[in-house]
Tab-separated table of C-alpha atoms and ligand atoms in Angstrom:
chain	number	residue	atom	x	y	z
O	1	MET	CA	1.059	5.175	-10.033
O	2	GLU	CA	-0.792	8.501	-9.720
O	3	VAL	CA	-1.472	9.657	-6.354
O	4	LEU	CA	-4.417	12.042	-5.870
O	5	ILE	CA	-4.342	13.839	-2.577
O	6	GLN	CA	-7.528	15.195	-1.054
O	7	PRO	CA	-8.232	17.385	1.913
O	8	THR	CA	-10.262	15.182	3.931
O	9	PRO	CA	-11.518	11.325	3.965
O	10	GLU	CA	-14.957	12.407	2.786
O	11	ALA	CA	-13.560	14.333	-0.232
O	12	ALA	CA	-11.319	11.177	-0.936
O	13	ALA	CA	-14.269	8.964	-0.801
O	14	ARG	CA	-16.287	11.346	-3.033
O	15	LEU	CA	-13.519	11.551	-5.617
O	16	THR	CA	-13.081	7.594	-5.517
O	17	ALA	CA	-16.853	7.248	-6.051
O	18	ARG	CA	-16.780	9.807	-9.056
O	19	ILE	CA	-14.110	8.052	-10.821
O	20	MET	CA	-16.088	4.703	-10.592
O	21	ALA	CA	-19.292	6.389	-11.517
O	22	ASP	CA	-17.777	8.092	-14.615
O	23	ALA	CA	-16.450	4.590	-15.601
O	24	LEU	CA	-19.965	3.256	-15.290
O	25	ARG	CA	-21.348	5.866	-17.056
O	26	ALA	CA	-19.002	5.501	-20.034
O	27	ASP	CA	-19.541	1.661	-20.069
O	28	PRO	CA	-22.732	0.568	-18.402
O	29	GLN	CA	-21.616	-2.996	-18.741
O	30	ILE	CA	-18.508	-2.366	-16.929
O	31	VAL	CA	-16.870	-5.310	-14.897
O	32	LEU	CA	-16.237	-3.673	-11.417
O	33	GLY	CA	-13.888	-5.268	-8.718
O	34	LEU	CA	-15.029	-4.268	-5.417
O	35	ALA	CA	-13.517	-4.188	-1.761
O	36	THR	CA	-15.139	-4.126	1.551
O	37	GLY	CA	-13.791	-2.445	4.972
O	38	ARG	CA	-14.339	0.721	6.925
O	39	THR	CA	-12.705	2.794	4.239
O	40	MET	CA	-15.102	2.067	1.705
O	41	GLU	CA	-18.255	2.602	3.324
O	42	PRO	CA	-18.340	6.283	2.379
O	43	VAL	CA	-17.766	5.401	-1.151
O	44	TYR	CA	-20.826	3.191	-1.342
O	45	ARG	CA	-22.938	5.720	0.357
O	46	GLU	CA	-21.833	8.177	-2.335
O	47	LEU	CA	-22.674	5.653	-5.038
O	48	VAL	CA	-26.043	4.883	-3.591
O	49	ARG	CA	-26.595	8.758	-3.681
O	50	MET	CA	-25.725	9.072	-7.223
O	51	HIS	CA	-27.969	6.273	-7.957
O	52	HIS	CA	-30.950	8.036	-6.198
O	53	GLU	CA	-30.363	11.457	-7.039
O	54	GLU	CA	-28.369	11.270	-10.450
O	55	GLY	CA	-29.753	8.128	-11.949
O	56	LEU	CA	-26.713	6.084	-11.642
O	57	ASP	CA	-27.474	2.946	-13.443
O	58	PHE	CA	-26.048	-0.430	-12.213
O	59	SER	CA	-28.505	-2.651	-14.088
O	60	LEU	CA	-25.981	-3.864	-16.470
O	61	CYS	CA	-22.684	-4.042	-14.743
O	62	ARG	CA	-21.067	-7.023	-13.232
O	63	THR	CA	-19.024	-7.143	-10.069
O	64	PHE	CA	-16.303	-9.374	-8.390
O	65	ASN	CA	-15.360	-8.853	-4.864
O	66	LEU	CA	-11.906	-9.482	-3.791
O	67	ASP	CA	-12.301	-11.741	-0.850
O	68	GLU	CA	-14.524	-13.523	1.611
O	69	TYR	CA	-13.863	-15.255	4.994
O	70	VAL	CA	-13.716	-19.004	5.124
O	71	GLY	CA	-16.433	-20.502	7.311
O	72	LEU	CA	-18.825	-17.559	7.169
O	73	PRO	CA	-22.188	-18.292	5.475
O	74	SER	CA	-23.421	-15.435	3.195
O	75	ASP	CA	-25.981	-14.269	5.605
O	76	HIS	CA	-23.503	-14.259	8.569
O	77	PRO	CA	-23.315	-10.390	9.842
O	78	GLN	CA	-19.499	-10.189	9.260
O	79	SER	CA	-19.465	-11.922	5.774
O	80	TYR	CA	-18.446	-9.767	3.063
O	81	ARG	CA	-21.600	-10.861	1.003
O	82	ARG	CA	-23.739	-9.399	3.838
O	83	TYR	CA	-21.540	-6.136	3.808
O	84	MET	CA	-21.970	-5.716	0.017
O	85	ASN	CA	-25.682	-6.131	0.080
O	86	GLU	CA	-26.120	-3.844	3.160
O	87	ASN	CA	-23.684	-1.205	1.762
O	88	LEU	CA	-24.473	-1.213	-2.017
O	89	PHE	CA	-26.361	-3.795	-3.691
O	90	ASN	CA	-29.653	-3.600	-1.701
O	91	HIS	CA	-29.809	0.174	-2.437
O	92	VAL	CA	-29.104	0.423	-6.030
O	93	ASN	CA	-30.709	-1.309	-9.279
O	94	ILE	CA	-27.938	-4.078	-9.666
O	95	ASP	CA	-29.135	-7.600	-10.710
O	96	LEU	CA	-27.775	-9.783	-7.699
O	97	ARG	CA	-27.112	-12.530	-9.939
O	98	ASN	CA	-24.391	-10.317	-11.517
O	99	THR	CA	-22.658	-9.944	-8.355
O	100	HIS	CA	-19.918	-12.292	-7.222
O	101	LEU	CA	-18.001	-12.994	-4.155
O	102	PRO	CA	-15.965	-16.159	-3.432
O	103	ASP	CA	-17.906	-18.844	-1.526
O	104	GLY	CA	-16.158	-19.233	1.870
O	105	MET	CA	-18.305	-22.076	2.689
O	106	ALA	CA	-17.620	-24.031	-0.249
O	107	GLN	CA	-16.816	-27.920	0.269
O	108	ASP	CA	-13.753	-27.661	-1.901
O	109	LEU	CA	-12.078	-24.337	-1.368
O	110	GLU	CA	-9.449	-25.023	-3.982
O	111	ALA	CA	-12.193	-25.723	-6.765
O	112	GLU	CA	-14.071	-22.759	-5.525
O	113	CYS	CA	-10.860	-20.641	-6.195
O	114	ALA	CA	-10.227	-21.981	-9.594
O	115	ALA	CA	-14.107	-21.342	-10.448
O	116	TYR	CA	-13.641	-17.746	-9.354
O	117	GLU	CA	-10.862	-17.321	-11.689
O	118	ALA	CA	-12.788	-18.945	-14.601
O	119	ALA	CA	-15.862	-16.691	-13.910
O	120	ILE	CA	-13.763	-13.598	-14.022
O	121	GLU	CA	-12.029	-14.552	-17.315
O	122	ARG	CA	-15.470	-15.455	-18.675
O	123	ALA	CA	-16.824	-12.050	-17.706
O	124	GLY	CA	-13.751	-10.609	-19.814
O	125	GLY	CA	-11.710	-9.616	-16.880
O	126	VAL	CA	-12.131	-6.888	-14.400
O	127	ASP	CA	-12.190	-3.410	-15.954
O	128	LEU	CA	-11.973	-1.290	-12.829
O	129	LEU	CA	-10.770	-2.752	-9.307
O	130	LEU	CA	-11.244	-0.858	-6.163
O	131	LEU	CA	-8.872	-1.544	-3.461
O	132	GLY	CA	-8.300	-0.593	0.041
O	133	ILE	CA	-4.897	-1.334	1.898
O	134	GLY	CA	-4.493	-2.983	5.236
O	135	ARG	CA	-2.031	-1.969	7.857
O	136	VAL	CA	0.451	-4.760	6.647
O	137	GLY	CA	-0.009	-3.530	3.121
O	138	HIS	CA	-2.344	-6.210	1.993
O	139	ILE	CA	-4.585	-5.708	-1.119
O	140	GLY	CA	-7.436	-8.035	-0.901
O	141	PHE	CA	-6.135	-10.540	1.702
O	142	ASN	CA	-2.724	-10.922	0.143
O	143	GLU	CA	-0.853	-10.978	3.374
O	144	PRO	CA	3.103	-10.322	3.532
O	145	LEU	CA	4.931	-12.896	1.306
O	146	SER	CA	2.095	-13.467	-0.934
O	147	PRO	CA	3.604	-14.253	-4.342
O	148	LEU	CA	3.316	-11.342	-6.644
O	149	LEU	CA	2.033	-13.630	-9.405
O	150	SER	CA	-0.374	-15.255	-7.001
O	151	ARG	CA	-3.989	-15.980	-8.302
O	152	THR	CA	-7.316	-16.704	-6.267
O	153	ARG	CA	-6.487	-18.791	-3.249
O	154	VAL	CA	-6.972	-19.535	0.390
O	155	THR	CA	-4.882	-17.347	2.570
O	156	VAL	CA	-4.129	-17.515	6.273
O	157	LEU	CA	-4.562	-14.021	7.944
O	158	SER	CA	-1.909	-12.583	9.539
O	159	PRO	CA	-1.958	-11.653	13.374
O	160	ALA	CA	-1.981	-8.002	12.519
O	161	THR	CA	-4.839	-8.272	10.067
O	162	ILE	CA	-6.730	-10.443	12.719
O	163	GLU	CA	-6.089	-7.548	15.093
O	164	GLN	CA	-7.149	-5.079	12.463
O	165	ASN	CA	-10.427	-6.642	11.724
O	166	ALA	CA	-11.428	-8.782	14.993
O	167	PRO	CA	-13.031	-5.605	16.684
O	168	LEU	CA	-15.629	-5.790	13.981
O	169	PHE	CA	-16.848	-9.336	15.343
O	170	PRO	CA	-19.116	-9.074	18.550
O	171	ASP	CA	-16.896	-11.875	19.738
O	172	PRO	CA	-13.373	-11.127	18.588
O	173	SER	CA	-12.088	-14.628	18.900
O	174	GLN	CA	-15.007	-15.621	16.272
O	175	MET	CA	-12.977	-13.821	13.577
O	176	PRO	CA	-12.147	-16.454	10.882
O	177	ARG	CA	-8.161	-17.363	10.528
O	178	ARG	CA	-8.440	-17.835	6.808
O	179	ALA	CA	-9.911	-16.329	3.672
O	180	LEU	CA	-10.331	-16.602	-0.139
O	181	THR	CA	-8.846	-14.001	-1.926
O	182	MET	CA	-7.863	-12.729	-5.624
O	183	GLY	CA	-4.237	-12.991	-5.872
O	184	VAL	CA	-1.860	-10.220	-6.303
O	185	GLY	CA	-1.505	-11.535	-10.168
O	186	THR	CA	-5.285	-11.509	-10.411
O	187	ILE	CA	-5.258	-7.991	-9.262
O	188	LEU	CA	-2.673	-6.731	-11.405
O	189	ASP	CA	-4.669	-8.401	-14.427
O	190	SER	CA	-7.378	-5.798	-13.902
O	191	ARG	CA	-7.387	-3.203	-16.554
O	192	ARG	CA	-7.431	-0.361	-13.931
O	193	CYS	CA	-6.828	-0.163	-10.417
O	194	LEU	CA	-8.135	2.434	-7.848
O	195	LEU	CA	-6.908	2.321	-4.342
O	196	LEU	CA	-8.305	4.317	-1.504
O	197	ALA	CA	-6.635	5.072	1.719
O	198	THR	CA	-7.447	7.435	4.437
O	199	GLY	CA	-6.240	8.302	7.916
O	200	GLU	CA	-3.135	8.565	9.653
O	201	GLU	CA	-2.991	4.888	10.480
O	202	LYS	CA	-2.340	4.177	6.644
O	203	ALA	CA	0.266	6.791	6.288
O	204	GLU	CA	3.231	4.594	6.756
O	205	ILE	CA	2.028	1.564	4.791
O	206	ILE	CA	1.178	4.046	1.883
O	207	ALA	CA	4.616	5.454	1.911
O	208	LYS	CA	6.107	1.989	1.582
O	209	ALA	CA	3.525	0.841	-1.094
O	210	VAL	CA	3.831	3.766	-3.385
O	211	GLU	CA	7.577	4.832	-2.804
O	212	GLY	CA	9.218	1.755	-1.355
O	213	PRO	CA	10.729	-1.145	-3.032
O	214	ILE	CA	8.402	-3.675	-4.799
O	215	THR	CA	8.403	-6.565	-2.480
O	216	SER	CA	6.037	-9.573	-1.507
O	217	MET	CA	6.176	-8.175	2.073
O	218	VAL	CA	4.055	-5.165	1.099
O	219	SER	CA	1.592	-6.733	-1.509
O	220	ALA	CA	0.309	-3.206	-2.525
O	221	SER	CA	3.956	-2.318	-3.608
O	222	ALA	CA	3.108	-4.605	-6.669
O	223	LEU	CA	0.636	-1.821	-7.990
O	224	GLN	CA	3.743	-0.070	-8.965
O	225	LEU	CA	3.995	-2.585	-11.897
O	226	HIS	CA	0.348	-1.792	-12.884
O	227	PRO	CA	0.143	0.564	-15.905
O	228	GLN	CA	-3.064	2.172	-14.713
O	229	CYS	CA	-3.099	2.472	-10.999
O	230	VAL	CA	-4.460	5.566	-9.038
O	231	VAL	CA	-4.338	5.908	-5.483
O	232	VAL	CA	-6.468	8.425	-3.761
O	233	THR	CA	-5.695	9.565	-0.176
O	234	ASP	CA	-6.709	12.158	2.370
O	235	GLU	CA	-3.899	14.521	3.621
O	236	ALA	CA	-3.392	12.139	6.802
O	237	ALA	CA	-2.545	8.868	4.731
O	238	ALA	CA	-0.354	11.068	2.291
O	239	SER	CA	1.452	12.615	5.182
O	240	ARG	CA	4.724	10.440	4.788
O	241	LEU	CA	4.956	10.321	1.067
O	242	GLN	CA	8.161	12.105	0.095
O	243	GLY	CA	6.870	13.036	-3.236
O	244	LYS	CA	3.356	14.391	-2.112
O	245	ASP	CA	4.092	17.935	-3.373
O	246	TYR	CA	4.938	16.486	-7.054
O	247	CYS	CA	1.637	14.438	-6.645
O	248	ARG	CA	-0.268	17.591	-6.053
O	249	TRP	CA	1.468	19.232	-8.815
O	250	ILE	CA	0.516	16.521	-11.320
O	251	PHE	CA	-3.248	16.437	-10.123
O	252	GLU	CA	-3.468	20.351	-10.684
O	253	ASN	CA	-1.588	20.356	-14.125
O	254	ASP	CA	-2.652	17.066	-15.956
O	255	PRO	CA	-5.682	18.065	-18.123
O	256	LYS	CA	-7.126	14.445	-17.710
O	257	TRP	CA	-7.887	15.377	-13.840
O	258	GLU	CA	-9.483	18.757	-14.686
O	259	PRO	CA	-13.082	17.727	-14.414
O	260	TYR	CA	-12.125	16.241	-10.748
O	261	ARG	CA	-10.489	19.303	-9.294
V	1	F6R	C1	-11.602	-6.148	1.856
V	1	F6R	C2	-10.059	-5.942	1.548
V	1	F6R	C3	-8.961	-5.448	2.417
V	1	F6R	C4	-9.279	-3.913	2.982
V	1	F6R	C5	-8.338	-3.610	3.864
V	1	F6R	C6	-8.576	-2.217	4.698
V	1	F6R	O1	-12.214	-6.623	0.949
V	1	F6R	O2	-9.612	-6.327	0.395
V	1	F6R	O3	-7.727	-5.216	1.797
V	1	F6R	O4	-9.483	-3.177	1.868
V	1	F6R	O5	-8.126	-4.513	5.012
V	1	F6R	O6	-9.703	-2.322	5.477
V	1	F6R	P1	-10.232	-0.988	6.196
V	1	F6R	O7	-10.711	-0.095	5.275
V	1	F6R	O8	-11.250	-1.490	7.255
V	1	F6R	O9	-8.970	-0.397	6.875
């Protein structure tokens, strides 16, 4: 894992967006994996800005989101499909037919999960997967004890995750109890992973994910096994990392990060 520590949440989001934009420019047909959540909003704002001001072209790329709530129709204000349309897809030149989220309204959820895995495979796999991290250490909605080799499936959200996301619902009791999510194994199959975490409330879980043991109690710790995983944080989210000075040293000295310094 490489950890890139930026001074502010805004700088961390900008760096994340730049890494994604550079990958998209290098391969306009890239398959992107995408995350939702509060942390990602400034990343998508920056990508939209790059589209308008720098001509960043999404016309050929394909996207697969990590997850979707069970039981919310795609036009529900809190569905992840709606989030993606409002934060990114409606503001760039992406072909909506190339954007994919699992269907949380599917009659047969198991079949939907299998079809989602098959669609990712048909697309040639995910080239670059954007990830956030929940307070319980989830990536996607892989809650504690998710098998490290799990595939796309239905998960039951933990009470901590419900507490984290329920305030986003006008009536918090309407927050679904289940979601469809790429599995930890599906995530690890992506060619590159890019995890963004900002804010003091992520500091403890980032330290566990990056420096703690690999354990299904902290799904994000499985990323330690990934050959190409970059973690971007602000100072606050990096504050509990024992190795943060070394992380800074690598960012300052590795020529590959030169254009991003
Ligand atoms: C959402 C997702 C989740 C979030 C995580 C952090 O698609 O995959 O893992 O990234 O819950 O959410 P925020 O950014 O709201 O703290």
